[in-house]
Coordinates of C-alpha atoms in Angstrom, one line a residue:
M12 CA 0.0 -0.1 -0.2
R13 CA 1.5 3.5 -0.8
L14 CA 2.0 5.7 2.1
T15 CA 0.2 8.9 2.1
A16 CA 1.5 11.8 4.2
A17 CA -1.3 11.1 7.0
R18 CA -0.3 7.4 7.0
L19 CA 3.3 8.1 7.1
A20 CA 2.9 10.6 10.1
R21 CA 1.0 7.9 11.8
A22 CA 3.7 5.4 11.2
I23 CA 6.3 7.5 12.6
E24 CA 4.2 8.6 15.5
D25 CA 3.6 4.8 16.2
G26 CA 7.5 4.3 16.1
I27 CA 7.9 7.1 18.6
V28 CA 5.4 5.8 21.0
A29 CA 6.9 2.3 20.7
R30 CA 10.3 3.8 21.9
G31 CA 8.8 5.5 24.8
W32 CA 8.4 9.0 23.5
P33 CA 12.1 10.0 23.7
V34 CA 11.9 13.8 23.9
G35 CA 14.8 15.5 22.3
E36 CA 16.0 12.4 20.2
V37 CA 16.6 12.8 16.4
I38 CA 14.6 10.0 14.7
G39 CA 16.4 10.6 11.4
S40 CA 17.5 13.2 9.0
E41 CA 15.3 13.9 5.9
E42 CA 17.5 11.5 3.8
Q43 CA 17.3 8.8 6.2
L44 CA 13.5 9.0 6.5
L45 CA 13.2 9.0 2.8
A46 CA 15.3 6.0 2.5
H47 CA 13.6 4.3 5.5
Y48 CA 10.0 4.7 4.3
G49 CA 10.6 4.8 0.7
V50 CA 8.5 7.8 -0.1
G51 CA 8.8 10.9 -2.2
R52 CA 10.3 14.0 -0.7
N53 CA 6.9 15.8 -0.9
V54 CA 5.1 13.1 0.9
L55 CA 7.7 13.1 3.8
R56 CA 7.8 16.8 4.1
E57 CA 4.0 16.8 4.4
A58 CA 4.0 14.2 7.2
M59 CA 6.6 16.3 8.9
R60 CA 4.3 19.1 8.9
I61 CA 1.4 17.0 10.2
L62 CA 3.6 15.7 13.0
E63 CA 4.6 19.4 13.9
T64 CA 1.0 20.5 13.9
H65 CA 0.2 17.5 16.2
G66 CA 3.0 18.5 18.6
V67 CA 4.7 15.2 18.0
A68 CA 8.1 16.3 16.4
R69 CA 9.8 19.3 14.9
R70 CA 12.3 19.8 12.3
R71 CA 15.8 20.9 13.0
Q72 CA 17.9 22.4 10.5
G73 CA 21.9 22.3 10.2
P74 CA 24.3 19.7 11.1
G75 CA 22.9 17.0 13.4
G76 CA 19.4 18.1 12.3
G77 CA 16.3 16.2 11.3
L78 CA 13.0 15.2 12.9
V79 CA 13.2 15.9 16.7
V80 CA 10.9 14.3 19.2
V81 CA 9.0 16.9 21.3
A82 CA 6.7 16.7 24.3
P83 CA 3.1 17.1 23.3
D84 CA 1.5 20.4 24.3
A85 CA -2.0 20.1 26.0
E86 CA -3.0 23.2 24.6
G87 CA -3.9 21.7 21.3
V88 CA -6.2 19.3 23.3
V89 CA -7.8 22.2 25.0
E90 CA -8.5 24.1 21.7
S91 CA -10.1 21.2 20.1
A92 CA -12.3 20.5 23.2
R93 CA -13.4 24.0 23.3
M94 CA -14.4 24.0 19.6
F95 CA -16.4 20.7 19.9
L96 CA -18.2 21.8 23.1
N97 CA -19.1 25.2 21.7
Y98 CA -20.5 23.3 18.6
R99 CA -22.5 21.0 20.8
H100 CA -23.7 24.2 22.6
T101 CA -22.4 22.8 26.0
R102 CA -23.3 25.0 28.9
L103 CA -21.2 26.1 31.9
S104 CA -23.6 23.9 34.3
H105 CA -22.5 20.8 32.2
L106 CA -18.9 21.8 33.0
Y107 CA -19.5 22.2 36.7
D108 CA -21.4 18.8 36.9
T109 CA -18.3 17.1 35.1
W110 CA -15.9 18.9 37.3
I111 CA -17.5 17.7 40.5
A112 CA -17.6 14.0 39.2
L113 CA -14.1 13.9 38.0
E114 CA -12.5 15.7 40.9
S115 CA -14.4 13.7 43.4
L116 CA -12.6 10.7 42.0
A117 CA -9.4 12.6 42.2
L118 CA -9.9 13.6 45.9
T119 CA -10.9 10.0 46.9
T120 CA -7.9 8.6 45.3
V121 CA -5.5 11.3 47.1
A122 CA -7.2 10.8 50.3
Q123 CA -6.5 7.1 50.3
M124 CA -2.9 7.5 49.8
D125 CA -0.6 6.0 52.5
R126 CA 1.7 9.1 51.8
R127 CA 0.0 12.3 50.9
P128 CA 2.7 15.0 50.0
L129 CA 0.3 18.1 50.4
D130 CA 2.9 20.6 51.0
G131 CA 2.8 21.2 47.2
L132 CA -0.8 21.8 47.3
R133 CA -0.4 24.5 50.2
D134 CA 2.4 26.1 47.9
V135 CA -0.1 26.4 45.1
I136 CA -2.5 28.2 47.4
T137 CA 0.3 30.5 48.7
R138 CA 1.2 31.3 45.0
T139 CA -2.6 31.7 44.3
R140 CA -2.8 34.5 47.0
Q141 CA 0.2 36.0 45.8
W142 CA -0.9 36.2 42.2
D143 CA -4.3 37.6 43.3
E144 CA -2.5 40.3 45.2
Q145 CA -0.2 41.2 42.2
T146 CA -2.9 41.0 39.2
G147 CA -6.1 41.9 41.0
A148 CA -7.4 38.1 41.0
L149 CA -6.9 37.8 37.1
T150 CA -8.5 34.5 36.4
A151 CA -6.4 33.6 33.3
G152 CA -3.1 32.3 34.3
R153 CA -4.4 32.0 38.1
P154 CA -2.4 29.0 40.0
N155 CA -4.9 26.2 40.4
V156 CA -4.7 23.7 43.3
H157 CA -7.1 21.4 41.6
V158 CA -4.8 20.8 38.6
E159 CA -2.2 19.7 41.1
I160 CA -4.6 17.4 43.1
A161 CA -5.4 15.8 39.6
R162 CA -1.7 15.3 39.0
M163 CA -1.2 13.7 42.4
T164 CA -3.5 10.8 41.4
G165 CA -0.9 9.4 38.9
N166 CA -3.6 8.9 36.4
P167 CA -2.7 10.7 33.2
M168 CA -6.3 10.4 31.7
L169 CA -7.8 12.1 34.8
E170 CA -5.2 14.6 35.0
L171 CA -5.6 15.5 31.2
C172 CA -9.5 15.7 31.5
L173 CA -9.4 18.0 34.5
A174 CA -6.6 20.2 33.3
T175 CA -8.8 20.5 30.0
L176 CA -11.8 21.2 32.0
F177 CA -10.2 24.1 34.1
A178 CA -8.6 25.6 31.2
I179 CA -11.9 25.9 29.5
A180 CA -13.6 26.9 32.5
T181 CA -11.1 29.7 33.1
D182 CA -11.3 30.9 29.5
A183 CA -15.0 31.2 29.5
G184 CA -15.0 33.6 32.5
A185 CA -11.5 35.3 32.1
R186 CA -11.6 38.6 34.1
R187 CA -10.6 39.8 37.4
M188 CA -12.5 38.5 40.3
P189 CA -13.3 40.8 43.3
A190 CA -10.8 40.4 46.3
P191 CA -13.4 39.2 48.7
A192 CA -14.6 36.6 46.3
A193 CA -11.1 35.4 45.5
A194 CA -10.4 35.3 49.1
R195 CA -13.5 33.2 49.9
M196 CA -12.5 30.7 47.1
R197 CA -8.9 30.5 48.5
A198 CA -10.3 29.7 52.0
V199 CA -12.5 26.9 50.5
D200 CA -9.3 25.5 48.8
V201 CA -7.3 25.6 52.3
A202 CA -10.4 23.8 53.9
L203 CA -10.3 21.1 51.3
V204 CA -6.6 20.6 51.5
N205 CA -7.0 20.2 55.4
A206 CA -9.4 17.6 54.8
L207 CA -7.3 15.6 52.3
D208 CA -4.5 15.7 55.0
R209 CA -6.8 14.0 57.5
G210 CA -7.8 11.5 54.6
D211 CA -11.3 12.7 54.8
A212 CA -12.3 12.3 51.0
E213 CA -16.0 13.0 51.9
E214 CA -15.5 16.4 53.6
A215 CA -13.0 17.3 50.9
Q216 CA -15.7 16.7 48.3
Q217 CA -18.1 18.8 50.3
H218 CA -15.8 21.9 50.0
L219 CA -15.5 21.2 46.3
R220 CA -19.1 21.2 45.8
R221 CA -19.2 24.6 47.9
L222 CA -16.4 26.0 45.6
V223 CA -18.2 25.1 42.5
E224 CA -21.6 26.7 43.8
M225 CA -19.7 29.8 44.4
L226 CA -18.2 29.8 41.0
A227 CA -21.6 29.4 39.4
Q228 CA -23.0 32.0 41.6
Y229 CA -20.1 34.5 40.6
N230 CA -20.7 33.6 36.8
Q231 CA -24.4 34.3 37.0
G232 CA -25.6 36.6 34.1
D233 CA -22.7 35.4 31.8
D234 CA -23.2 33.8 28.4
P235 CA -23.9 30.1 29.7
R236 CA -22.1 28.5 27.0
V237 CA -18.7 26.8 27.8
G238 CA -17.0 28.0 24.3
A239 CA -18.0 31.8 24.9
R240 CA -15.2 34.0 25.5
G241 CA -15.4 36.8 28.1

């Protein structure tokens, strides 16, 4: 079967996955890849463009150059999810329901750990307070302790889903929060982390639901669609 650019890109990606996704490794020069796959130069270059677009690899010029493996950027996933959710007319209420369901699982997982290194979570809350003081509680770019909780689970799928959800939620209502509202939300985050420290997943989930209720009230009157930009 003759390789198209799309099939070639997939074949190269499959090879990268099989090798453990070695970030920074040169998997071949243009000439080496042409010889290995037996394709024309135009097909190879289009395949390389596809790999660059998908965040799999990039071309490096000069001596020692070629196709270099890169770490995928989650931003592409977020943008694709945003477009799909906007197309499906998804509402912020759907996002909040999904947030509670997914993070409740994350909280249970972390609370059940024999060792719960929570200093990192408290550090995020400290950085959030500093961010709020320096930026006037700008939501875009604001440190998010819930992303770190998802990361602590060791479940890449859960981490990706929650990170995507948080990015879309933040973008949907990007603005500066009133200082009292930001302080109240940080206080709930502190209470949630303290509950995790005691291994109390149920209490942590109660604080999560309270936080989501506060956020929903804060966003009342906004465009209810997830994909809408503030």
